[in-house]
Tab-separated table of C-alpha atoms and ligand atoms in Angstrom:
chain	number	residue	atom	x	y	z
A	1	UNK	CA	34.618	-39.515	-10.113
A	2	UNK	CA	37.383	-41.141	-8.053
A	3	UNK	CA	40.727	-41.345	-6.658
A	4	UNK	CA	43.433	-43.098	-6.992
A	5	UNK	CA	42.652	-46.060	-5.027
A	6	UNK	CA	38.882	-46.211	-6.998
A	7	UNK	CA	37.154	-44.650	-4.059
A	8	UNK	CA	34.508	-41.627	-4.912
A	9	UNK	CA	36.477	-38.406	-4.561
A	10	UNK	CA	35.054	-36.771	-1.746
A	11	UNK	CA	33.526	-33.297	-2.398
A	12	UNK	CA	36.319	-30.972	-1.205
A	13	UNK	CA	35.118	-28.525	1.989
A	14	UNK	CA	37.085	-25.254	1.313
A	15	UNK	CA	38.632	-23.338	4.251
A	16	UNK	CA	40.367	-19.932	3.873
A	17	UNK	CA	43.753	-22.140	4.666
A	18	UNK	CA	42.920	-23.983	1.361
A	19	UNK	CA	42.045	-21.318	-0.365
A	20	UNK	CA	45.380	-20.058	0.365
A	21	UNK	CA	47.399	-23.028	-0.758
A	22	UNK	CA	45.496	-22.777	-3.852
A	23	UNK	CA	48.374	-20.214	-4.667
A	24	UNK	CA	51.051	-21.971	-3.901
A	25	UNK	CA	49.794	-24.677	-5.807
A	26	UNK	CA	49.215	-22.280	-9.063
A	27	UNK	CA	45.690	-23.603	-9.120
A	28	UNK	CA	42.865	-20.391	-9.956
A	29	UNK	CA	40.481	-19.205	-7.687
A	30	UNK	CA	36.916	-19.142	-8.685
A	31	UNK	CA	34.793	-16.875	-6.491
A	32	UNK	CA	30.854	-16.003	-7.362
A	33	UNK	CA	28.678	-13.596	-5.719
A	34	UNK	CA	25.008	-15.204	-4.404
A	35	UNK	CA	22.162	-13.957	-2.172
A	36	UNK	CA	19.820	-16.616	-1.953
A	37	UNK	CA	19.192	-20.379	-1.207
A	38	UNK	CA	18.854	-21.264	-4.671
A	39	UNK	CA	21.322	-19.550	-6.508
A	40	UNK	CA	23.935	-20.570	-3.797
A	41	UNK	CA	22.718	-24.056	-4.690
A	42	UNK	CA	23.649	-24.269	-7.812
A	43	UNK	CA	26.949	-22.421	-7.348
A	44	UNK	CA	28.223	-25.122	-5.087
A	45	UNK	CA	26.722	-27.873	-6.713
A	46	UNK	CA	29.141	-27.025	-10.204
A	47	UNK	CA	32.173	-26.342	-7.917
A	48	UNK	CA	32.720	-23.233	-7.169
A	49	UNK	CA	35.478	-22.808	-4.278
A	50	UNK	CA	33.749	-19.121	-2.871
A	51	UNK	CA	30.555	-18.065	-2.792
A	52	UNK	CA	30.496	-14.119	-1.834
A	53	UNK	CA	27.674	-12.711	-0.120
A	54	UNK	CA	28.629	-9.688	-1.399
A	55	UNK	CA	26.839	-6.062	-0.644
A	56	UNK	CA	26.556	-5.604	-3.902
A	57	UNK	CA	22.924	-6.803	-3.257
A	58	UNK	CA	22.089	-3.427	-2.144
A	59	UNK	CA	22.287	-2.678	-6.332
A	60	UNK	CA	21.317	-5.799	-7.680
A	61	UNK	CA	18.222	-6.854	-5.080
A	62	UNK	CA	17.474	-4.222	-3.330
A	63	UNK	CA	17.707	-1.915	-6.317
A	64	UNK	CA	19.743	1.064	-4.358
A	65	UNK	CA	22.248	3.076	-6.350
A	66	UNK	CA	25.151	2.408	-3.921
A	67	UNK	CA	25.750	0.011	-1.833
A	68	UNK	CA	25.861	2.358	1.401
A	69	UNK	CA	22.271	1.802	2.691
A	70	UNK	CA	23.038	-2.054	3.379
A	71	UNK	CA	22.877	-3.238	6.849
A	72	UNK	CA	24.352	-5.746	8.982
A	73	UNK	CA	20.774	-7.044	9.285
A	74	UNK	CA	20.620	-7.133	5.637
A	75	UNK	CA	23.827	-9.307	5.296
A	76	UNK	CA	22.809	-12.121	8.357
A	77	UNK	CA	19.012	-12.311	6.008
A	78	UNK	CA	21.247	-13.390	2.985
A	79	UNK	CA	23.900	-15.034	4.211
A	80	UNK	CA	21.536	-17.575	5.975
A	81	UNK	CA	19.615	-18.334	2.738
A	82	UNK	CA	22.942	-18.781	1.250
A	83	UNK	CA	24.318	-21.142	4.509
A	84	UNK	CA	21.156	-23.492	4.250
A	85	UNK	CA	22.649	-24.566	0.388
A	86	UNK	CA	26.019	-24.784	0.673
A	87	UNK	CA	27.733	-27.581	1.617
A	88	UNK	CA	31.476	-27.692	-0.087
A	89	UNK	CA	32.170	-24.048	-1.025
A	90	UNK	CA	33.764	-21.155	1.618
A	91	UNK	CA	31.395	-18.252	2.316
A	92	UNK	CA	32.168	-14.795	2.815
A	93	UNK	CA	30.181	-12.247	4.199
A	94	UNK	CA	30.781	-8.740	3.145
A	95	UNK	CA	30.516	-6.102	5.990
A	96	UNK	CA	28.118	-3.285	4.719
A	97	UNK	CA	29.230	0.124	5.243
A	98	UNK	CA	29.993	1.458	8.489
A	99	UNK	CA	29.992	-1.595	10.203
A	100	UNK	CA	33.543	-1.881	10.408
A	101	UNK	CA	35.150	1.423	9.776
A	102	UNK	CA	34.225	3.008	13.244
A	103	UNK	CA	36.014	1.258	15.271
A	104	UNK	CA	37.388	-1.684	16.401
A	105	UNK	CA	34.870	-2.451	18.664
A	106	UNK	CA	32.407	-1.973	16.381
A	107	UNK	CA	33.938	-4.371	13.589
A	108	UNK	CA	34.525	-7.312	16.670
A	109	UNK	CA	30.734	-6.758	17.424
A	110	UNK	CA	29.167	-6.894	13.506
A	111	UNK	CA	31.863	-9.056	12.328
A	112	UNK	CA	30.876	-11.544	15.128
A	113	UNK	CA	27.962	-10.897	14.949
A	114	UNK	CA	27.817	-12.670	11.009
A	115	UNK	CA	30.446	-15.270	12.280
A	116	UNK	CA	27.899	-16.294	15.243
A	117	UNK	CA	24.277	-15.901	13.745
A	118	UNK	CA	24.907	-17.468	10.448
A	119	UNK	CA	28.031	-19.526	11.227
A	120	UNK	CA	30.575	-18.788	7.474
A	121	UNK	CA	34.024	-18.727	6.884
A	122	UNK	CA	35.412	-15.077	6.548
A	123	UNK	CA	34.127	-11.652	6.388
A	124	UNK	CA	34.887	-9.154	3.764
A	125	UNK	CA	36.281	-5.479	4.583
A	126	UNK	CA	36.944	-2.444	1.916
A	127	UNK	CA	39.444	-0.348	2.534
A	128	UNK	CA	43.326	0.152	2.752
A	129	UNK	CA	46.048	0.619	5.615
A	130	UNK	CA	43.137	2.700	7.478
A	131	UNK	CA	41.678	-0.735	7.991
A	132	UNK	CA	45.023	-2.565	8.843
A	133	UNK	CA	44.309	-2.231	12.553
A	134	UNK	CA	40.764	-4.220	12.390
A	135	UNK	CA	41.702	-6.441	10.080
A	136	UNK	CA	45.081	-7.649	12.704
A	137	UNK	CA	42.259	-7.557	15.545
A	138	UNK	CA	40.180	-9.371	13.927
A	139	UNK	CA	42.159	-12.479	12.621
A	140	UNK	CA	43.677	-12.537	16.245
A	141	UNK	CA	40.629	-13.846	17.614
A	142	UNK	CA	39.700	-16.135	15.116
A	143	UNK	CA	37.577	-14.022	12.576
A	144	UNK	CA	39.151	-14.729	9.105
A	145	UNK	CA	39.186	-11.727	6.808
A	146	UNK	CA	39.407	-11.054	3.117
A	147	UNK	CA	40.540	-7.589	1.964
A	148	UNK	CA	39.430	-5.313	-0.861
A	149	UNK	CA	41.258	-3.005	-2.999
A	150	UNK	CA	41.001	-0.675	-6.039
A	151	UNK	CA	37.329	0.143	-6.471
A	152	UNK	CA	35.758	0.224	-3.344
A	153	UNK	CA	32.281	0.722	-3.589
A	154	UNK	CA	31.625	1.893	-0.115
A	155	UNK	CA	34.127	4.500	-1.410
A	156	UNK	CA	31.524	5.946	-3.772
A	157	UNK	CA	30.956	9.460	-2.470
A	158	UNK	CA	35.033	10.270	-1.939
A	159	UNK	CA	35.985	9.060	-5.065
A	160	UNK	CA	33.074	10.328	-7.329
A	161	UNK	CA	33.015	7.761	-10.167
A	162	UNK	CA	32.954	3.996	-10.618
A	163	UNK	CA	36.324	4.578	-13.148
A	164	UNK	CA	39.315	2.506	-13.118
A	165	UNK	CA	41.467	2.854	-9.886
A	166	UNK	CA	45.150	3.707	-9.476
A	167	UNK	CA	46.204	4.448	-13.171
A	168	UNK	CA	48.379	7.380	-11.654
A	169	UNK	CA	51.821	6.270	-10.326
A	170	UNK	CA	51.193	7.948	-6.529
A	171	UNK	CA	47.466	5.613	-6.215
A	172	UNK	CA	48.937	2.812	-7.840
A	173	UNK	CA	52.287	2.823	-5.754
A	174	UNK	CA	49.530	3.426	-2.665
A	175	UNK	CA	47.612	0.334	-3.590
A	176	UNK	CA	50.884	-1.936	-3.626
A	177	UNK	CA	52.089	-0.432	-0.009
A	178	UNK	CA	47.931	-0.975	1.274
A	179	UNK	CA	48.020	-4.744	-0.132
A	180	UNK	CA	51.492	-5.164	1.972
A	181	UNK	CA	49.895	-3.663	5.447
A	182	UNK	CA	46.829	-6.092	4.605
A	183	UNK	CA	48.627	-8.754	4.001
A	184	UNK	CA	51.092	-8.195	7.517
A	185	UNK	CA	47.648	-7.647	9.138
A	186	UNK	CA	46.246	-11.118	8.200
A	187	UNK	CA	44.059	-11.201	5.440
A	188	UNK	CA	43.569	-14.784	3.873
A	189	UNK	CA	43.092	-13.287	0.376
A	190	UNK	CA	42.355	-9.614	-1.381
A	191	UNK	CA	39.714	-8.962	-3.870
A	192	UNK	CA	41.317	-6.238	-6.561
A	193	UNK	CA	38.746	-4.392	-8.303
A	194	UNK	CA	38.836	-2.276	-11.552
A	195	UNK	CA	43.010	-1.736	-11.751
A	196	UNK	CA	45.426	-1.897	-14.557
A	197	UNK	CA	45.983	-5.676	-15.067
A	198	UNK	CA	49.532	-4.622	-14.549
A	199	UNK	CA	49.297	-3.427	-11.390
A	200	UNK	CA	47.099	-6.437	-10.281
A	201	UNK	CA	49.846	-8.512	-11.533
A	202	UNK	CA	52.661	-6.640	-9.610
A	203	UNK	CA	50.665	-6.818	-6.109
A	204	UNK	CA	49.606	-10.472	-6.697
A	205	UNK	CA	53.620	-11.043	-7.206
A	206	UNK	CA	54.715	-9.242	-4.135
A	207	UNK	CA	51.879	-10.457	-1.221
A	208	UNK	CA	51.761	-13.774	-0.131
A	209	UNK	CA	48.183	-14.216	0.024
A	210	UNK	CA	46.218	-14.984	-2.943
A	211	UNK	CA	44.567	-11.643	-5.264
A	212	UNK	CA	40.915	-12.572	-6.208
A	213	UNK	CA	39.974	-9.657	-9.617
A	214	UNK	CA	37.078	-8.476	-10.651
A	215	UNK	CA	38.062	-6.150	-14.008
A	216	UNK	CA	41.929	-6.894	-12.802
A	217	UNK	CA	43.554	-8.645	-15.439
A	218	UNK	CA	43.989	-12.070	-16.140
A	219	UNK	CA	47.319	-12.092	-13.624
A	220	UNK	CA	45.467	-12.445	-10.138
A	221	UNK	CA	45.044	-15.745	-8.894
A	222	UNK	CA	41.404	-15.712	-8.822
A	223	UNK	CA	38.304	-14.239	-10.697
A	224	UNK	CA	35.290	-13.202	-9.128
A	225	UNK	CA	31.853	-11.606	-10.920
A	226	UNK	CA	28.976	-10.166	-9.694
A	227	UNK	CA	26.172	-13.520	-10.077
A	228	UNK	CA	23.519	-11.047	-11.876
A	229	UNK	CA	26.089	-9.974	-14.556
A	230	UNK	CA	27.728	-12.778	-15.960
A	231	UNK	CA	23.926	-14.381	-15.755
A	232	UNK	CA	23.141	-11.083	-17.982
A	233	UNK	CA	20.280	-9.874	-15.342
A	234	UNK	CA	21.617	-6.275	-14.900
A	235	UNK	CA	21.586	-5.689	-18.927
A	236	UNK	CA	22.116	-2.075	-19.059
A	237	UNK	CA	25.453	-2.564	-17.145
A	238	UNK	CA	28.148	-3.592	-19.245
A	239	UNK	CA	31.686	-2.922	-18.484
A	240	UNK	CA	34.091	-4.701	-20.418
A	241	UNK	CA	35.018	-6.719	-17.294
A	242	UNK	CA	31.911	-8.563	-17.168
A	243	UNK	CA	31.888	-11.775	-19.381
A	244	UNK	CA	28.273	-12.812	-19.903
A	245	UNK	CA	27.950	-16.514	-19.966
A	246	UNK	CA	23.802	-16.234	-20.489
A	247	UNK	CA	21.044	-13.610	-21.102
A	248	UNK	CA	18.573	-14.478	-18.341
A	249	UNK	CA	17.329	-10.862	-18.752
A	250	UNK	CA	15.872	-12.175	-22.425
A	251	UNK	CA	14.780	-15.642	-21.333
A	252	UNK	CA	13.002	-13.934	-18.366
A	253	UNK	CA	10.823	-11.821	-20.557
A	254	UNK	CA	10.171	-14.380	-23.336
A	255	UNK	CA	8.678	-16.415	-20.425
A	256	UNK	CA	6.851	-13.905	-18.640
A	257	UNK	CA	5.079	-13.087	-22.239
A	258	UNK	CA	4.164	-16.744	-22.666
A	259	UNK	CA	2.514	-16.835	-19.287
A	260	UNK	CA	0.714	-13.338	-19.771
A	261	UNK	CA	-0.406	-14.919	-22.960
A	262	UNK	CA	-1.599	-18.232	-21.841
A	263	UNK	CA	-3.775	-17.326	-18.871
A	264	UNK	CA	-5.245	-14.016	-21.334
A	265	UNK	CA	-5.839	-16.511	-23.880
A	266	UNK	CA	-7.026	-19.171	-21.238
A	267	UNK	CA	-4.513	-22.087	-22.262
A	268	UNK	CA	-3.215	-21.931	-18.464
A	269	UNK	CA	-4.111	-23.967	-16.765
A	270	UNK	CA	-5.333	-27.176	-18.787
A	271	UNK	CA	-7.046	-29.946	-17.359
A	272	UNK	CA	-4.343	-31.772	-16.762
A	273	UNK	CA	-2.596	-28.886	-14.926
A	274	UNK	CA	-5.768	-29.255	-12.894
A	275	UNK	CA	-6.977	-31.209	-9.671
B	301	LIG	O1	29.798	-6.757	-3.240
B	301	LIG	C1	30.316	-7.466	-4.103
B	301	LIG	O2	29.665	-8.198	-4.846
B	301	LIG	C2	31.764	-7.410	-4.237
B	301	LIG	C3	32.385	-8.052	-5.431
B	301	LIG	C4	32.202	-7.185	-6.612
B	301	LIG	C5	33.820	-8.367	-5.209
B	301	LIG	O3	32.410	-6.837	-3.412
């Protein structure tokens, strides 16, 4: 590849100010979830502008039902794996629960804490206008912040189910009035999870900053998945959000089998897989 003048294109670095242009520009946002070196690898190697280190690794590797028991400690341990690969995309670091919600002393310390030991771009928070305080603290001195609205996992035990959010008029005109105080407060972006596509599409028309979906609606200005499900890992979750673009789940067993079957049978190893 290369530019106009016949030089190689250079690999672009992305920045939360790019990513925000990106919606000016009408250009779509592609964000992926990782928690390891390798995986983070490849995600930046094809291109893709944000690689979330998102807490949903407290399902997905960890094997918790919720996300709650993740811990700051947690985060830093993936986040760095992720850091050593990545050389073009942003990364965000999702706060785990009760790291930021206490206070906002608490959020400077764990949010810089991430910023410092493993050295991203942004942080992620849950949470509406209750959070609107941290979040202004926080981009004042210089930690960039993504928002998340809608289905808020950390939100688990108030809300009761993982249904779709803010179907009723009074949540939904909530939702719109939360993405406006997050947006005053700073936020570089919002991740909107599990609402109406129309609602997604009315809050991505009336804030500024760029609306990242995940079960949104095609309207945001970015997609995001969870790594695990569009790779077709977690196979007994299937909401109709998640697009599967392989079934690792499958090829993972098939070769497993193979393996189990070659050193039973003793073709593994052969000489020549032999010193
Ligand atoms: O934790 C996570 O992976 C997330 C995405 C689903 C947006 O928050």
């Amino acid at each position: 590849m290369s530019n106009l003048h016949g030089e190689p294109a250079k690999p672009r670095v992305m920045t939360t100010k790019r990513v925000m242009t990106m919606k000016r520009a009408g250009e779509k946002i592609v964000m992926l979830t990782a928690y390891d070196y390798l995986v983070a690898k490849y995600l930046d190697q094809v291109g893709t502008d944000i690689i979330l280190v998102g807490d949903s690794l407290g399902n997905v590797v960890q094997g918790h039902e919720t996300t709650l028991p993740v811990t700051v400690d947690n985060m830093i341990y993936h986040a760095k794996a992720v850091k050593r690969a990545v050389k073009n995309a942003l990364i965000v670091v999702d706060m785990p629960f009760m790291s930021y919600q206490t206070s906002v002393d608490d959020a400077v310390k764990n949010c810089g804490r991430v910023m410092k030991e493993v050295g991203v771009g942004a942080v992620k928070l849950e949470g509406g206008e209750y959070v609107g305080d941290i979040v202004r603290h926080l981009v004042k001195i210089g930690i960039p912040v993504m928002g998340h609205l809608g289905l808020t996992p950390q939100a688990i035990n108030k809300f009761g189910t993982y249904e779709v959010r803010a179907q009723e008029k009074k949540e939904a005109n909530q939702l719109l009035k939360d993405a406006r105080t997050l947006s005053d407060a700073g936020v570089f972006s919002l991740v909107l999870e599990k609402i109406p596509a129309s609602l997604a599409k009315k809050v991505t028309a009336s804030v500024p900053v760029p609306t990242i979906g995940i079960g949104a609606g095609p309207h945001c200005d970015g997609q995001v998945l969870v790594v695990y499900d569009m790779l077709g890992l977690t196979e007994e979750f299937k909401p109709r959000f998640v697009r599967r673009y392989a079934e690792l789940a499958d090829v993972m067993r098939q070769a497993f089998r193979q393996y189990i079957g070659d050193v039973r049978s003793k073709k593994f190893p052969t000489a020549k897989e032999s010193y």
